[in-house]
Coordinates of C-alpha atoms and ligand atoms in Angstrom, one line a residue:
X190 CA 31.3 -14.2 -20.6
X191 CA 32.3 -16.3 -18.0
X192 CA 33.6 -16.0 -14.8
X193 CA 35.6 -18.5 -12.4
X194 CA 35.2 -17.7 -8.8
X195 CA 37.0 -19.8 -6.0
X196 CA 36.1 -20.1 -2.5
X197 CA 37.0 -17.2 0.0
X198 CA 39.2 -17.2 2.9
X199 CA 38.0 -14.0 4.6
X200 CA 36.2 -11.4 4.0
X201 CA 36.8 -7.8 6.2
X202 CA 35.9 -4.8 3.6
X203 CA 34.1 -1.7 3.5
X204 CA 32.6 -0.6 0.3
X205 CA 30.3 1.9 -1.3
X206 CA 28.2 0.8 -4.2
X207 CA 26.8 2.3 -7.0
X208 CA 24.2 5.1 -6.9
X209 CA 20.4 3.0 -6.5
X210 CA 18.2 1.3 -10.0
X211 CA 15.0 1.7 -8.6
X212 CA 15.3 5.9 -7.3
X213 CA 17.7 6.4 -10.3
X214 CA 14.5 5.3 -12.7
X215 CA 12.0 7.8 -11.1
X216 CA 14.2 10.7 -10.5
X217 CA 15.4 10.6 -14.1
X218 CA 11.5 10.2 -15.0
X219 CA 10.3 12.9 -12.6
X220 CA 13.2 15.3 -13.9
X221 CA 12.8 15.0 -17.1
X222 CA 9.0 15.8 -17.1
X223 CA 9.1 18.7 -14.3
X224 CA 8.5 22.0 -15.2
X225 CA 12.1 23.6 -15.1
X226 CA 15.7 22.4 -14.5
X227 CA 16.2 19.2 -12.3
X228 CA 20.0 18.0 -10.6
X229 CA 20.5 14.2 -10.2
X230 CA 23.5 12.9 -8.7
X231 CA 25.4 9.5 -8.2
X232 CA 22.9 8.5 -10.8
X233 CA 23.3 4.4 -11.2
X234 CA 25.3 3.5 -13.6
X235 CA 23.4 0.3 -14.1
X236 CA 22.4 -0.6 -18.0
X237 CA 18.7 -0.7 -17.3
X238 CA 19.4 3.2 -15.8
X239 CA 20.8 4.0 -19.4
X240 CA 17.6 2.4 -21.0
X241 CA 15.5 4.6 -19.4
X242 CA 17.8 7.5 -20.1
X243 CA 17.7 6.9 -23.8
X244 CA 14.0 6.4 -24.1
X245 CA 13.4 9.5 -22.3
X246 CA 15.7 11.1 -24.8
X247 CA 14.3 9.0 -27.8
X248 CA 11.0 10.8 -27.0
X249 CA 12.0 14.3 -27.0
X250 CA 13.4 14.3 -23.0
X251 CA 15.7 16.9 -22.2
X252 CA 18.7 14.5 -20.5
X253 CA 22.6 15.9 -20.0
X254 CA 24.6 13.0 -18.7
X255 CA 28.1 13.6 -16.8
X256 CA 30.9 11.8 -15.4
X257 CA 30.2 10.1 -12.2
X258 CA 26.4 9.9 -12.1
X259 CA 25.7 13.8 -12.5
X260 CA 22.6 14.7 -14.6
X261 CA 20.8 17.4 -16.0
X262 CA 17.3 17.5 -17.1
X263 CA 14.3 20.0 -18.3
X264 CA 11.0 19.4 -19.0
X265 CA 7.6 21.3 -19.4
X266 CA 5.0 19.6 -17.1
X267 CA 3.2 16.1 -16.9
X268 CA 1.8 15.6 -20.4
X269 CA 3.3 18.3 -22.1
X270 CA 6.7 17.2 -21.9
X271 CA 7.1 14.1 -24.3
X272 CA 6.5 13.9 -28.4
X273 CA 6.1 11.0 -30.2
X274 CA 9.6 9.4 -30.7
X275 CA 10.9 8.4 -34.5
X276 CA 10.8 4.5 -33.6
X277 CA 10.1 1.9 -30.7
X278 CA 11.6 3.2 -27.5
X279 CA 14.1 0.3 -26.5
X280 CA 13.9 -0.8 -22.6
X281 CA 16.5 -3.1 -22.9
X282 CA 15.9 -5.6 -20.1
X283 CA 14.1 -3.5 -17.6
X284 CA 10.5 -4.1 -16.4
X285 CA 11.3 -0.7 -14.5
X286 CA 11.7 1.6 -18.1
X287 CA 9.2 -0.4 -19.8
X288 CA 6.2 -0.3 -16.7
X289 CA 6.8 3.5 -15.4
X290 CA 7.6 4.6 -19.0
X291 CA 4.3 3.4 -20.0
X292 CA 2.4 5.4 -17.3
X293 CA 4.2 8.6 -17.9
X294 CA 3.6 8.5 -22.0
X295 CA 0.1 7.6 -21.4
X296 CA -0.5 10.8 -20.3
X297 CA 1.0 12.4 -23.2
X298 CA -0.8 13.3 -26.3
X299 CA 1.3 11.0 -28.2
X300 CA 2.1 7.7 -30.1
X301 CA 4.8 5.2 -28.7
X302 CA 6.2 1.4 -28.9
X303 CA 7.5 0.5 -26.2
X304 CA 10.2 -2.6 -26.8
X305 CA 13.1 -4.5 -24.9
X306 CA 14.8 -7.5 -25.2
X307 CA 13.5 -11.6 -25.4
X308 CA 13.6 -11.5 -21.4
X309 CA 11.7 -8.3 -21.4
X310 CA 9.5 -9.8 -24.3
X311 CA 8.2 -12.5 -22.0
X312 CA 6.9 -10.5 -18.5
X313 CA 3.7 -9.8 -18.0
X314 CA 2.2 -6.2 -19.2
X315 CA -1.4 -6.5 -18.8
X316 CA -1.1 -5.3 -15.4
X317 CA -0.4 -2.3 -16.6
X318 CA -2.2 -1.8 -19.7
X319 CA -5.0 -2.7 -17.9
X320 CA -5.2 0.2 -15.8
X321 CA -3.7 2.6 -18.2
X322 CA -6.7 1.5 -21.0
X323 CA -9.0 2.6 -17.7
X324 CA -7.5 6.1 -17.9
X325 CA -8.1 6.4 -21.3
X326 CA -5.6 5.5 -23.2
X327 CA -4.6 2.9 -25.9
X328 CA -2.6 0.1 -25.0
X329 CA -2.1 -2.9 -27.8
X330 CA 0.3 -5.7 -26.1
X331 CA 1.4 -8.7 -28.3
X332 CA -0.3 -12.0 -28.3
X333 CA 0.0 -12.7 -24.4
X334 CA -0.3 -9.7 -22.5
X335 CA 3.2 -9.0 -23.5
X336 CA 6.0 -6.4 -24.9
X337 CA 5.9 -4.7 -27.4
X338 CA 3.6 -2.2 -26.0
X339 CA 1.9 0.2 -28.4
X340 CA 0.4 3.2 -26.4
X341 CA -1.8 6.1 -27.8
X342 CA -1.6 8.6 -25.1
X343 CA -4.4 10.7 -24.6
X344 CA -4.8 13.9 -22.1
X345 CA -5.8 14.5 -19.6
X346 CA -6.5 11.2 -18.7
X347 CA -9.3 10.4 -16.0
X348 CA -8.6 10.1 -12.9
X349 CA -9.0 5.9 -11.6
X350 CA -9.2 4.3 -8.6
X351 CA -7.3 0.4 -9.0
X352 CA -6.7 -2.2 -6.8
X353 CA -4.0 -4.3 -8.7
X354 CA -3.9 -8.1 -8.3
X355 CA -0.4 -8.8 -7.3
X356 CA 1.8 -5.9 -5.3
X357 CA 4.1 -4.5 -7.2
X358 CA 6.0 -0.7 -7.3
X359 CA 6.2 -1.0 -10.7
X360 CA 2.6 -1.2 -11.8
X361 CA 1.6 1.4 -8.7
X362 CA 4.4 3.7 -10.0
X363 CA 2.7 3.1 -13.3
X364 CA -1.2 4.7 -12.7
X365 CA 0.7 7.3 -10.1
X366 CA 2.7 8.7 -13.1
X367 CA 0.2 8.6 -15.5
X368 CA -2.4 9.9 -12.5
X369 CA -0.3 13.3 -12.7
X370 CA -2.0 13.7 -16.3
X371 CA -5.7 13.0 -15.3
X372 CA -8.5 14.8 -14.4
X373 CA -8.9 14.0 -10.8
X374 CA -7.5 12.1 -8.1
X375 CA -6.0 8.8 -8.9
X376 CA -6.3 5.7 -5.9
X377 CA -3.9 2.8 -5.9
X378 CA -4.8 0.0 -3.6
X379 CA -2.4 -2.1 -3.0
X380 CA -2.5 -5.6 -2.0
X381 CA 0.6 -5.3 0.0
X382 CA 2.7 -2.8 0.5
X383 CA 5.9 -2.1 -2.1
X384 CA 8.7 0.3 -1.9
X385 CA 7.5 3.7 -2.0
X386 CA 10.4 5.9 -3.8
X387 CA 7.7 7.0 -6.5
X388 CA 5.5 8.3 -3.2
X389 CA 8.7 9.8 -1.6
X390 CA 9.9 11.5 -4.5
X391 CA 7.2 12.7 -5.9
X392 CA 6.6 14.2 -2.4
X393 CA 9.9 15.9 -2.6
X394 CA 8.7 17.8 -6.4
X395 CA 5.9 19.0 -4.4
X396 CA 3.0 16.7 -5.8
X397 CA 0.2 16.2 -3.5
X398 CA 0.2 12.1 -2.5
X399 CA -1.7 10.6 0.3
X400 CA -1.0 7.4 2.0
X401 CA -3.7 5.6 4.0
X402 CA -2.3 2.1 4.6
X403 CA -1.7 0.5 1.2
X404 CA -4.1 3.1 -0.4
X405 CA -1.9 5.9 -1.7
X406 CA -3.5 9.0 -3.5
X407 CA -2.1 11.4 -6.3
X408 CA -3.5 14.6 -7.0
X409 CA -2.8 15.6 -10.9
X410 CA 0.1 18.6 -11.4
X411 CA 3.6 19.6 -12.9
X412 CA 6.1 17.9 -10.6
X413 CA 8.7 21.2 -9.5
X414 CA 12.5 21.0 -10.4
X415 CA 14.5 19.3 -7.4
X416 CA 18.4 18.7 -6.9
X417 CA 18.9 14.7 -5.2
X418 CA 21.8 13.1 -4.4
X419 CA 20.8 8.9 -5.1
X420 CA 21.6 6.8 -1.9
X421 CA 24.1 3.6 -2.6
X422 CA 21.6 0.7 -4.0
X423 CA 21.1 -1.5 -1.4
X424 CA 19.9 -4.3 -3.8
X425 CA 23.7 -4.1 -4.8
X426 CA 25.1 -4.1 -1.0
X427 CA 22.9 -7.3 -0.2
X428 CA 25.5 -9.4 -1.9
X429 CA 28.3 -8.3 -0.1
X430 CA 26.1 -8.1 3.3
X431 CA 24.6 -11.4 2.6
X432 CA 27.9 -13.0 2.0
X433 CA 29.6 -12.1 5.1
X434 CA 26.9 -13.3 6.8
X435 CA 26.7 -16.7 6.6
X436 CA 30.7 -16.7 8.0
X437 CA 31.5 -16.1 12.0
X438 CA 34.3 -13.5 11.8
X439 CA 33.4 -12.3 8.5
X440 CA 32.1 -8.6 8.4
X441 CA 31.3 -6.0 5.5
X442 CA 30.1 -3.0 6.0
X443 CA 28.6 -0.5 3.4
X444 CA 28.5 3.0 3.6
X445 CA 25.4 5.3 2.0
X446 CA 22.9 3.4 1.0
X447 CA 19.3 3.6 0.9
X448 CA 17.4 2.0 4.1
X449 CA 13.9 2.2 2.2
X450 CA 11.9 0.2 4.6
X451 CA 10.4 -1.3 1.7
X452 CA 14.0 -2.3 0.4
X453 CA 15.5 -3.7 3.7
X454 CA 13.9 -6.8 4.1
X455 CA 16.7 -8.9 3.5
X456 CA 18.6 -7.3 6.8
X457 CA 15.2 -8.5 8.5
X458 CA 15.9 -12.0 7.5
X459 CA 19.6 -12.2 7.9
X460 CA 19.3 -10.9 12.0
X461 CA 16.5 -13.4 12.2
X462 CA 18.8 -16.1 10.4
X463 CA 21.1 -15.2 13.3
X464 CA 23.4 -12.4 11.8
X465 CA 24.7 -9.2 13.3
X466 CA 23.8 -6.2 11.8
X467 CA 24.4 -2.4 12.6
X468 CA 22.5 0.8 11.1
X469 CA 23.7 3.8 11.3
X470 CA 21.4 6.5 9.6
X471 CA 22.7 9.5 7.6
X472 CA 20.9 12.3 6.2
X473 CA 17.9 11.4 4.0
X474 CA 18.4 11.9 0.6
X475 CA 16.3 14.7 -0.9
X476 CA 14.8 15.3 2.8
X477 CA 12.8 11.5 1.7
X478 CA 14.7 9.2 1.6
X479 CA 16.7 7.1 4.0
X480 CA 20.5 6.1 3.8
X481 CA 23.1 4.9 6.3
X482 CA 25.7 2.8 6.9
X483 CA 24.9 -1.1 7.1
X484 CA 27.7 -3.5 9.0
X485 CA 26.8 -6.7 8.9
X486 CA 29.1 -9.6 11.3
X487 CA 29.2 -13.4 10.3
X488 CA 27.7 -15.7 12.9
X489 CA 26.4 -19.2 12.8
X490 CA 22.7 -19.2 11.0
X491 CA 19.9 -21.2 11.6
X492 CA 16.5 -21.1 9.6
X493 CA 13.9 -18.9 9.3
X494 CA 10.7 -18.3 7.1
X495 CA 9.8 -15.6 4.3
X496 CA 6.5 -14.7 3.6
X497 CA 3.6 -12.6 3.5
X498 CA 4.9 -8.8 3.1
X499 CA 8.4 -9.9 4.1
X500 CA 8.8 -11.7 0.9
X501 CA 7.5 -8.3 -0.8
X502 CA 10.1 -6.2 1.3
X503 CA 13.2 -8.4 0.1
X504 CA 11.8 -9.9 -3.5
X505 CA 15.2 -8.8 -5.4
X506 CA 17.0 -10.5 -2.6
X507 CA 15.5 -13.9 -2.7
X508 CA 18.1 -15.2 -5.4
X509 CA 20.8 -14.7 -2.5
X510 CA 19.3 -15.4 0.5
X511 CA 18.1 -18.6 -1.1
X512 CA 22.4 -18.9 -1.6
X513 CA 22.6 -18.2 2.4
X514 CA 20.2 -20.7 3.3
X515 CA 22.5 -23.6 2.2
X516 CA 25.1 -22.4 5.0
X517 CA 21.9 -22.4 7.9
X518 CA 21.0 -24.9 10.2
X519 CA 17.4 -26.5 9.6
X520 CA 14.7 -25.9 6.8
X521 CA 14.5 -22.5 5.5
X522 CA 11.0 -21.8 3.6
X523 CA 10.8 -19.0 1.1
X524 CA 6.8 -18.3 0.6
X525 CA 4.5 -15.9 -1.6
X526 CA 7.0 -15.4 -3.9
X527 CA 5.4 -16.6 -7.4
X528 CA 6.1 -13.2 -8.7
X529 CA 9.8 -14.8 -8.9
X530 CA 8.9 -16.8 -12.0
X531 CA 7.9 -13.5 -13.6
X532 CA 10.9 -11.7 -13.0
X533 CA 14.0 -11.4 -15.3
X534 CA 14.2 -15.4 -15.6
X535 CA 12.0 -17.6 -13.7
X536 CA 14.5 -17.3 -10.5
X537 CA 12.8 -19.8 -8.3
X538 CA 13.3 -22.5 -11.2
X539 CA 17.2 -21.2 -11.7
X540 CA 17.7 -21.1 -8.2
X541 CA 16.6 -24.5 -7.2
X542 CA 18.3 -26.1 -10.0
X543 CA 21.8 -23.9 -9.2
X544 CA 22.0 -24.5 -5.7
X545 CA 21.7 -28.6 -6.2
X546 CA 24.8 -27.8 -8.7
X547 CA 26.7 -26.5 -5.8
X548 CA 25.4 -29.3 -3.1
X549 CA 22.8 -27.3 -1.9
X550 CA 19.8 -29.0 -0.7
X551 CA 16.8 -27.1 -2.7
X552 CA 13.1 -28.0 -3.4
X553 CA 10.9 -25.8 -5.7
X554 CA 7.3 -25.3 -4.9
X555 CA 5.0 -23.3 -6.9
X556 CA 5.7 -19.6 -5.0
X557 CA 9.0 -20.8 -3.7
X558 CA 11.8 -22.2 -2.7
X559 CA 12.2 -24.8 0.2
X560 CA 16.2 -24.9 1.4
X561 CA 17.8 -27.4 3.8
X562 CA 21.6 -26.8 5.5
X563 CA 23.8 -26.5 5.9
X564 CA 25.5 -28.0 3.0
X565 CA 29.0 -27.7 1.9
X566 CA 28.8 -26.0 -1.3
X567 CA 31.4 -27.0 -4.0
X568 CA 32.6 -25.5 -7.6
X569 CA 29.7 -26.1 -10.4
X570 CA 29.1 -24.6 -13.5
X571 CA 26.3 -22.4 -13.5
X572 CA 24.1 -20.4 -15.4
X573 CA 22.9 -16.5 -15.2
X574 CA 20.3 -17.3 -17.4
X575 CA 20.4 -13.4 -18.1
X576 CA 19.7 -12.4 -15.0
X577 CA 21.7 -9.7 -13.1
X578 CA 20.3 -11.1 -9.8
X579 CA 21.4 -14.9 -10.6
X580 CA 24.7 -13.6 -11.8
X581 CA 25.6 -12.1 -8.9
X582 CA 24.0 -14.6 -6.9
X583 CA 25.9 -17.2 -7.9
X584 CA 29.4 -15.6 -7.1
X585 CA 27.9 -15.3 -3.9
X586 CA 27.4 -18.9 -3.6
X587 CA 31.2 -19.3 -5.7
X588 CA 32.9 -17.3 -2.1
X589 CA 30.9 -19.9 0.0
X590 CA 32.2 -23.3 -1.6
X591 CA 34.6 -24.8 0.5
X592 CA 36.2 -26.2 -2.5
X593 CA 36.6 -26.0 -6.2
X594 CA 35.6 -23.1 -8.6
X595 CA 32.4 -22.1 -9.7
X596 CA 32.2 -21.3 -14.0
X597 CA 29.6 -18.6 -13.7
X598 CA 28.3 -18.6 -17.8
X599 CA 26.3 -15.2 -18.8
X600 CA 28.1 -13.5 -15.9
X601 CA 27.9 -10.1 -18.1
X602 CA 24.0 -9.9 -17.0
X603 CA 25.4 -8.4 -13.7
X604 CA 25.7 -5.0 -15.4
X605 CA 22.4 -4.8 -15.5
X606 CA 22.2 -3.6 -12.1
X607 CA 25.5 -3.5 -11.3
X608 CA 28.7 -2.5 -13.6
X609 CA 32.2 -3.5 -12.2
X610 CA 30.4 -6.1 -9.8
X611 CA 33.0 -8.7 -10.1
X612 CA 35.9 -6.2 -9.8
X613 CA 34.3 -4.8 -6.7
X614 CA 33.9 -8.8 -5.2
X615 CA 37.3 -9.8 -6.5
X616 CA 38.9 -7.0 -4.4
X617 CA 36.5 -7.1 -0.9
X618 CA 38.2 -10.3 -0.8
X619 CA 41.7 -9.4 -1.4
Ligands
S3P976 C1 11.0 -2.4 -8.8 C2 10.0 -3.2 -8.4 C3 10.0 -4.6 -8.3 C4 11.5 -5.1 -8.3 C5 12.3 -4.5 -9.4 C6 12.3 -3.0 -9.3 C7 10.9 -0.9 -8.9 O1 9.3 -5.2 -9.3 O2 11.5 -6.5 -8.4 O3 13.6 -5.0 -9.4 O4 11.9 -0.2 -9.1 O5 9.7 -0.5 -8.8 P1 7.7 -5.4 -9.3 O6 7.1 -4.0 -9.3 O7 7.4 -6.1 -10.6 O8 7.4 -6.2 -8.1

């Protein structure tokens, strides 16, 4: 599908976005294996949220769905919950299903594939099969290190101690899941610190999890039951927030949304870009997790520089940023972000090559992305490449131009994360 975007004349909304991907994944998870009934609402609405809800159900997961996000779920324990499912479990396009599925099944005295589509089919899977072989189960990967994963779950699984090689929530959410099933205490060390919602929330079901710097700590048990409302996905609110950035006199402001530190990056790099932002904290969702209301106000940006475990707190939000960086005075550098490449498309590649579409001044380097402004951005024809994150991206970038439309091809990806993104753009700038 594509979609034509012109460029915006103003932009003064407030919006509330859909329930968040990331805590949607691991509630559904944690629900569906805790001993007892388990409450989700404002569950996302986002596709890879219904792959994970149809594996769990594929492999014998007790999962009621509702209108508007409300879901019901029973389950009998870590490693007693799950069966071995007819055929391969189908992840769709999410690392998320596919990573955390693998952990929780490991435990499981069970056989499963796990499968998704030709983007899914290409990310790396070693770094969690790895681990999980550790525990003592049996993980076959294709040729590659890749999907499809064939796992032979085996319980109780012992208890591991791993330092991964490159940070990410995925894999640590991974050996934490499947750590509920072992025989002991389970250590993740992590190079740098990711988001912590598995932590949180498996905080919430009572599970015993320390946290000692980047080395967090599970102690094996049955999660309990728990009722959550899911905060607003601030992945999906970085569009908006972003775009009224890079525009004095624009402002946007989103109500609810989770303010996980190791989500908010991006408003770390838009204030020191220049922008003005406001916070203003609700009550935590499930007691552990925060939300509030973000209003972010349009100034005149300058440059700044990602890296190191700034690049970690805003890796979703690179793709847009990146976008923002055109409209900045002087030489932004995005650093330590080769985990880009691995990620739904290879987004530093798609993003260099988009933003010189658009006049934008953008060189690649091997972990990032090197962008010079500000540039006056026209209409293009661009490319999702099958990437939610580039989709919306580049509608972003579409608002910015200060003349012609952009043709956004594959914008469809965006439901992904986001369902009824372009609707919700289309009228925050009516
Ligand atoms: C996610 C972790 C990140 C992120 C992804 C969601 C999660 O991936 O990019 O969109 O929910 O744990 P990695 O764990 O691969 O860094």
């Amino acid at each position: 599908m594509i979609e034509r975007i012109g460029p915006a004349q103003h932009l003064d909304a407030t919006i509330e976005v859909p329930g968040d991907k990331s805590i949607s994944h691991r509630a559904l998870i944690l629900g569906a294996i805790a001993r007892g009934r388990s409450y989700i609402g404002n569950c996302s609405p986002a596709d890879d949220v219904e792959s994970t809800m149809r594996c769990l159900r594929d492999a014998g997961g007790w999962v009621r769905a509702f209108g508007r996000g409300r879901v019901y779920l029973d389950g009998s324990g870590a490693g007693a919950t799950l069966r071995t499912p007819d055929g391969p479990l189908d992840c769709g396009n999410s690392g998320s299903t596919m990573r955390l599925l693998a952990g929780v099944l490991a435990g499981h005295d069970l056989n499963a594939v796990l499968d998704g589509d030709a983007s899914l089919r290409r990310r790396p899977m070693r770094r969690v099969a790895e681990p999980l072989r550790a525990m003592g189960a049996e993980v076959a990967t294709a040729h590659g290190g890749t999907a499809p994963l064939e796992i032979q779950g085996h319980r109780p699984l012992h208890a591991l101690e791993w330092r991964p090689e490159v940070a990410s929530a995925q894999v640590k959410s991974a050996i934490l899941l499947a750590g509920l099933a072992a025989d002991g205490d389970t250590v993740v060390e992590e190079p740098l610190p990711t988001r912590d919602h598995t932590e949180r929330l498996l905080r919430m079901c009572g599970v015993d999890v320390g946290i000692d710097g980047r080395r967090v700590t599970v102690t094996p048990g049955d999660p309990q039951p728990f009722g959550l409302r899911v905060p607003g996905d601030v992945s999906s609110a970085a569009f908006f927030l972003a775009l009224a950035s890079a525009r004095q006199g624009w402002r946007m402001r989103c109500n609810g949304v989770g303010l996980n530190p190791g989500r908010t990056g991006f408003l770390d790099v838009l204030i020191a870009m220049g922008a003005e932002i406001e916070v203003e904290e609700g009550e935590p969702a499930g007691g552990v997790e925060p939300v509030g209301a973000v209003t972010v106000r349009g100034r005149d940006l300058h440059e700044t520089v990602i890296a190191g475990e700034l690049t970690v707190r805003c890796i979703d939000e690179l793709p847009v940023l990146a976008v923002i960086a055109t409209q900045a005075h002087g030489e932004t550098e995005i650093r330590d972000a080769a985990e880009l490449r691995a990620k739904e498309s290879d987004r530093i590649a798609a993003v260099a090559h988009g933003l010189r579409a658009l006049g934008g001044a953008c060189e690649e380097t091997s972990d990032g992305l090197v962008v010079t402004g500000p540039s006056q951005l026209h209409g293009a024809h661009l490319d999702s490449h099958g990437d939610h994150r580039l989709a919306m991206a580049w509608a972003v970038a579409a608002a910015l131009a200060r003349e012609g439309d952009c043709h956004i091809a594959g914008a469809e990806a965006a439901s992904v994360s986001f369902p009824g993104f372009f609707d919700a753009l289309r009228h925050a700038l009516s």
